[in-house]
Coordinates of C-alpha atoms in Angstrom, one line a residue:
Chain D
X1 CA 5.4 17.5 -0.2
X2 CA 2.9 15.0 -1.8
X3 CA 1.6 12.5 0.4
X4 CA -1.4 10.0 0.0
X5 CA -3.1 8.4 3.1
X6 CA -4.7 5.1 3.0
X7 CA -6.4 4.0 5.9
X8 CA -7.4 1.1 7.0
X9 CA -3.6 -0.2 6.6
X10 CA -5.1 -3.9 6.3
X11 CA -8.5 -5.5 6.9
X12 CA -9.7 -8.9 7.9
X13 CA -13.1 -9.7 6.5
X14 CA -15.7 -13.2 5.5
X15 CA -16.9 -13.9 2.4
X16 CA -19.9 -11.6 2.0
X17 CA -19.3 -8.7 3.6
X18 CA -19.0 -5.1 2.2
X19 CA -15.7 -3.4 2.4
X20 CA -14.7 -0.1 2.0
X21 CA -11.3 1.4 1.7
X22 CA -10.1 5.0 2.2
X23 CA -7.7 7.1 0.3
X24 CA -6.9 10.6 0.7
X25 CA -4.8 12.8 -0.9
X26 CA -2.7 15.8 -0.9
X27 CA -0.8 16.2 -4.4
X28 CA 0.3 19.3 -6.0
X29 CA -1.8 20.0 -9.3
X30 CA -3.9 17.1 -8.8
X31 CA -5.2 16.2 -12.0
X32 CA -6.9 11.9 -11.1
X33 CA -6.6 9.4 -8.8
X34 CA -6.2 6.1 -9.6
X35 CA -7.0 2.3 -8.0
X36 CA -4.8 -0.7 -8.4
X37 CA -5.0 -4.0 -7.2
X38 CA -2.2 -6.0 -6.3
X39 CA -2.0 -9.6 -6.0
X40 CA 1.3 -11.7 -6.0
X41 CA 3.1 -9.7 -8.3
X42 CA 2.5 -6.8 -10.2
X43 CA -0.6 -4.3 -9.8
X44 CA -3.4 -4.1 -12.2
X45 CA -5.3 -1.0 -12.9
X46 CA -8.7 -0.5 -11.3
X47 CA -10.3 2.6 -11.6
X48 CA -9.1 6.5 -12.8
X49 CA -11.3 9.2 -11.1
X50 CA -11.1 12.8 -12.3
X51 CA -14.3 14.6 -11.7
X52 CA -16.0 15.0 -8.3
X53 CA -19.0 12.6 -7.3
X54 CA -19.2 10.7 -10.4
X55 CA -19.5 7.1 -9.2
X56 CA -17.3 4.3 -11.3
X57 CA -18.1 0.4 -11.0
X58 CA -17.0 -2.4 -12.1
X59 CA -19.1 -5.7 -11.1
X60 CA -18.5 -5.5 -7.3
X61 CA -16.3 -2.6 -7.0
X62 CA -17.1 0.7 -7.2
X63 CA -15.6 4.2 -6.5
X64 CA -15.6 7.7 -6.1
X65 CA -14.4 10.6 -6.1
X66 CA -14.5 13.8 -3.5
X67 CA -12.6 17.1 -4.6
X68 CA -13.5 18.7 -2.0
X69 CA -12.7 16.4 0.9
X70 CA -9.6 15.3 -1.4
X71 CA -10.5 12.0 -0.4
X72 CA -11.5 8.7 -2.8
X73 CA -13.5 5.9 -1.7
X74 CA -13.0 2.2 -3.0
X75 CA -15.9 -0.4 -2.2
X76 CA -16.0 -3.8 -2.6
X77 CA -19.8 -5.6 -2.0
X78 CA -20.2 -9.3 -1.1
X79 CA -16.8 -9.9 -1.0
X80 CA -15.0 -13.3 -2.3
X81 CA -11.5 -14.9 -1.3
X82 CA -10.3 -13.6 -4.8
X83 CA -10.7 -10.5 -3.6
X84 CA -7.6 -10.6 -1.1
X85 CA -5.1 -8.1 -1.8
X86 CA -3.0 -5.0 -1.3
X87 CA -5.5 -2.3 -3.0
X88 CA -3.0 1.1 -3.7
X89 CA -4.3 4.5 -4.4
X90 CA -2.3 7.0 -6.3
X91 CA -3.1 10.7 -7.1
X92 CA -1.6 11.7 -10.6
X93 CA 0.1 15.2 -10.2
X94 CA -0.1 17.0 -14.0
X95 CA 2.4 19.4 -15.1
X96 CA 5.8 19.9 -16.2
X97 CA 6.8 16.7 -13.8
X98 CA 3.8 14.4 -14.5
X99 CA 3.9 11.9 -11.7
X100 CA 2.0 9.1 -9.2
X101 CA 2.1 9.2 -5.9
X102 CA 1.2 6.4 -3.9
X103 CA 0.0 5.8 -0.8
X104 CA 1.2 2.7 1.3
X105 CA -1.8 0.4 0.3
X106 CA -4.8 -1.3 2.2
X107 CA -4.0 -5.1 2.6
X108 CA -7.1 -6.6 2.3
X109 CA -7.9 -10.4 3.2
X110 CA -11.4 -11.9 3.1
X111 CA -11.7 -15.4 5.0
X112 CA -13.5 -18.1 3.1
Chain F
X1 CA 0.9 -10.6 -25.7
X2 CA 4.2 -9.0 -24.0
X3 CA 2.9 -6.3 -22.3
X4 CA 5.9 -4.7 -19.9
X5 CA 8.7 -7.3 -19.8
X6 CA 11.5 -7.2 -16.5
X7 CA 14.3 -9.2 -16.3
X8 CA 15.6 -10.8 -14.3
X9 CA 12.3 -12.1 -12.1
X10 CA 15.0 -12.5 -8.9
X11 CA 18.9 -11.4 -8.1
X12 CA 21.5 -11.4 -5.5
X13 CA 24.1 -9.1 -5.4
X14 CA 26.9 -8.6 -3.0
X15 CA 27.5 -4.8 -1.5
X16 CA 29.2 -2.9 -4.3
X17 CA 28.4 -4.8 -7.1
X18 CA 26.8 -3.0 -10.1
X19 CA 23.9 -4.6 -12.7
X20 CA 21.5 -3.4 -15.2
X21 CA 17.4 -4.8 -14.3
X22 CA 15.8 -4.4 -17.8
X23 CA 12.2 -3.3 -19.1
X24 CA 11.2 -3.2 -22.1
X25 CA 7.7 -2.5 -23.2
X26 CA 6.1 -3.8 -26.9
X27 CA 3.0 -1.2 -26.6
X28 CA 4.8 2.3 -28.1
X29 CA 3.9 3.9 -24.6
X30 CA 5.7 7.3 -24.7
X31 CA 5.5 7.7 -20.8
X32 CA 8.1 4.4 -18.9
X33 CA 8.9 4.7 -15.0
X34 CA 11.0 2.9 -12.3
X35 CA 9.3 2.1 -9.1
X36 CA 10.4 0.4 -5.9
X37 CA 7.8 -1.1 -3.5
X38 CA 8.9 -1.9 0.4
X39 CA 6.9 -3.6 2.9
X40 CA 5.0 -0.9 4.4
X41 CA 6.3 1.9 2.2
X42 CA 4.0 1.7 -1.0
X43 CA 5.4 2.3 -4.6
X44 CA 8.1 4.7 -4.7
X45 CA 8.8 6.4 -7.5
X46 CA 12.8 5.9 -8.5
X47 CA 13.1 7.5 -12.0
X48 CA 10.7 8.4 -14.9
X49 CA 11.3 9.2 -18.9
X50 CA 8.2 11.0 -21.1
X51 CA 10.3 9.7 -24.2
X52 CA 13.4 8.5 -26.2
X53 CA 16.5 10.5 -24.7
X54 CA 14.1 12.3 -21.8
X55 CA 14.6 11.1 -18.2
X56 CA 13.9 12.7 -15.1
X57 CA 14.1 12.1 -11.2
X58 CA 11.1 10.8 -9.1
X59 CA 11.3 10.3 -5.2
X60 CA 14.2 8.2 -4.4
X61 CA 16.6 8.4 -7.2
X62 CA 19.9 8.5 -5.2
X63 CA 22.4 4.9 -6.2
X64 CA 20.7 4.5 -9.7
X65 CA 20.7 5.7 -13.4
X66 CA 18.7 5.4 -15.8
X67 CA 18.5 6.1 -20.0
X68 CA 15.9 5.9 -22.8
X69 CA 17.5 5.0 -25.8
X70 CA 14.5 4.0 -27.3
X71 CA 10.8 4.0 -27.2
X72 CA 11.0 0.5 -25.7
X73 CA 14.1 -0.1 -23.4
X74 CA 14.1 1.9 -20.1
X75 CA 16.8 -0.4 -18.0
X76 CA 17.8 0.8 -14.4
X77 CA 21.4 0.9 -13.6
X78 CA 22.6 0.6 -9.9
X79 CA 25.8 1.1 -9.8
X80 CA 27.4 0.2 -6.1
X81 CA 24.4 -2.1 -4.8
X82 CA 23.6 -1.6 -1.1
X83 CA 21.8 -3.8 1.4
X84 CA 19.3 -0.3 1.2
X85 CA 18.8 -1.3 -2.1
X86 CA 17.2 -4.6 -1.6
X87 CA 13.4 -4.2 -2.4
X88 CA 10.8 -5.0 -5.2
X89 CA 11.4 -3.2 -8.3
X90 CA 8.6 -2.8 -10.9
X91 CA 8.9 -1.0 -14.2
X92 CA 5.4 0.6 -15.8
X93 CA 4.8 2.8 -19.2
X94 CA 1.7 4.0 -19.9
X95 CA 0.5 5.9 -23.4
X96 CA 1.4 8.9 -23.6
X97 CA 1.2 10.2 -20.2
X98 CA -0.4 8.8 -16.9
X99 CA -3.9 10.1 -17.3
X100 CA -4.3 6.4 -18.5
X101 CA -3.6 3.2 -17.1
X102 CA -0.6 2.2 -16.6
X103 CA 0.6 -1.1 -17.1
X104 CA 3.1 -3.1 -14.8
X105 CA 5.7 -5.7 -15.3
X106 CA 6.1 -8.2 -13.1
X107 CA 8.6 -7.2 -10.6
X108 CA 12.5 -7.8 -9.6
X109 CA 13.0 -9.2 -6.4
X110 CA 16.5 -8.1 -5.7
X111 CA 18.4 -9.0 -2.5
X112 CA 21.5 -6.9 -1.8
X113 CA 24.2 -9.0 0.9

């Protein structure tokens, strides 16, 4: 069965610090992981990941990749209060019966 | 800009009742899926379609139905509502399949007495 594992379930951090969120995976014909981002209501893309060690970033937020660990990283450097949310990983099975499974997300809050 | 459109935003049904949420998408995605999120439980994957008149089954599909009509519409039917029912139900479509980003609607709240 697919499963993907985030860890830590939810974080308390200030303004400033350096975060980073852990997402592992175990999915059938893995073909990419992907980060999303969810405030109040629906979640917003992040990042997509398909080969091995090639860092992605985006301002503050950066992430990667490891095939062989079947693991993804998501950090987040000096961190603001607009950064508080429920951060969800999903690894993208490919075939016949394309599909995302998610994990249960990392609830994030950062304290002004 | 429309983007992924679900109505209604919030609904209360009694056990048994039947209703219809609605998605409908304005960016000719090919790829349109049902999920529904818990506290606790992440987004679970309820039904999927890869295109007009092709539907499939995701994780929890048991209590609803769906059908793709057309490249836009992808409403959810559940047909005897059930307090296990009550959740957060989000609707995405992506291009053509989901080795792109997928984009979200804004959620159905629905509450199931």
């Amino acid at each position: 069965e697919d499963k993907v594992v985030q860890s830590p379930l939810s974080l308390v951090v200030h303004e400033g610090d350096t975060v980073t969120l852990n997402c592992s995976y175990e999915v059938t014909n893995f073909r990419s992981l992907l980060w999303y981002k969810q405030e109040k209501k629906a979640p917003t893309f992040l990042f997509m990941l398909t080969s091995s060690g090639i860092e992605k970033k985006s301002g503050r937020l950066s992430s990667i990749l490891d095939k062989k660990e079947l693991s993804s990283i998501l950090n987040i450097t000096a961190t603001q209060t607009g950064d508080s949310a429920i951060y969800l990983c999903a690894g993208l099975r490919q075939g016949g019966s394309e599909k995302l499974v998610f994990g249960k997300g990392t609830k994030l809050t950062v304290n002004p | 800009n429309a983007g992924v459109t679900q109505t209604p935003k919030f609904q209360v049904l009694k056990t048994g009742q039947s209703m219809t949420l609605q998605c409908a998408q304005d960016m000719n995605h090919e790829y349109m899926s049902w999920y529904r999120q818990d506290p606790g439980m992440g987004l679970r994957l309820i039904h999927y379609s890869v295109g007009a008149g092709i539907t499939d089954q995701g994780e929890v599909p048991n209590g609803y139905n769906v059908s793709r009509s057309t490249t836009e519409d992808f409403p959810l039917r559940l047909l005897s509502a059930a307090p296990s029912q009550t959740s957060v139900y989000f609707c995405a479509s992506s291009y053509t399949d989901l080795n792109t980003e997928a984009f979200f609607g804004q959620g159905t709240r629905l509450t199931v007495v």
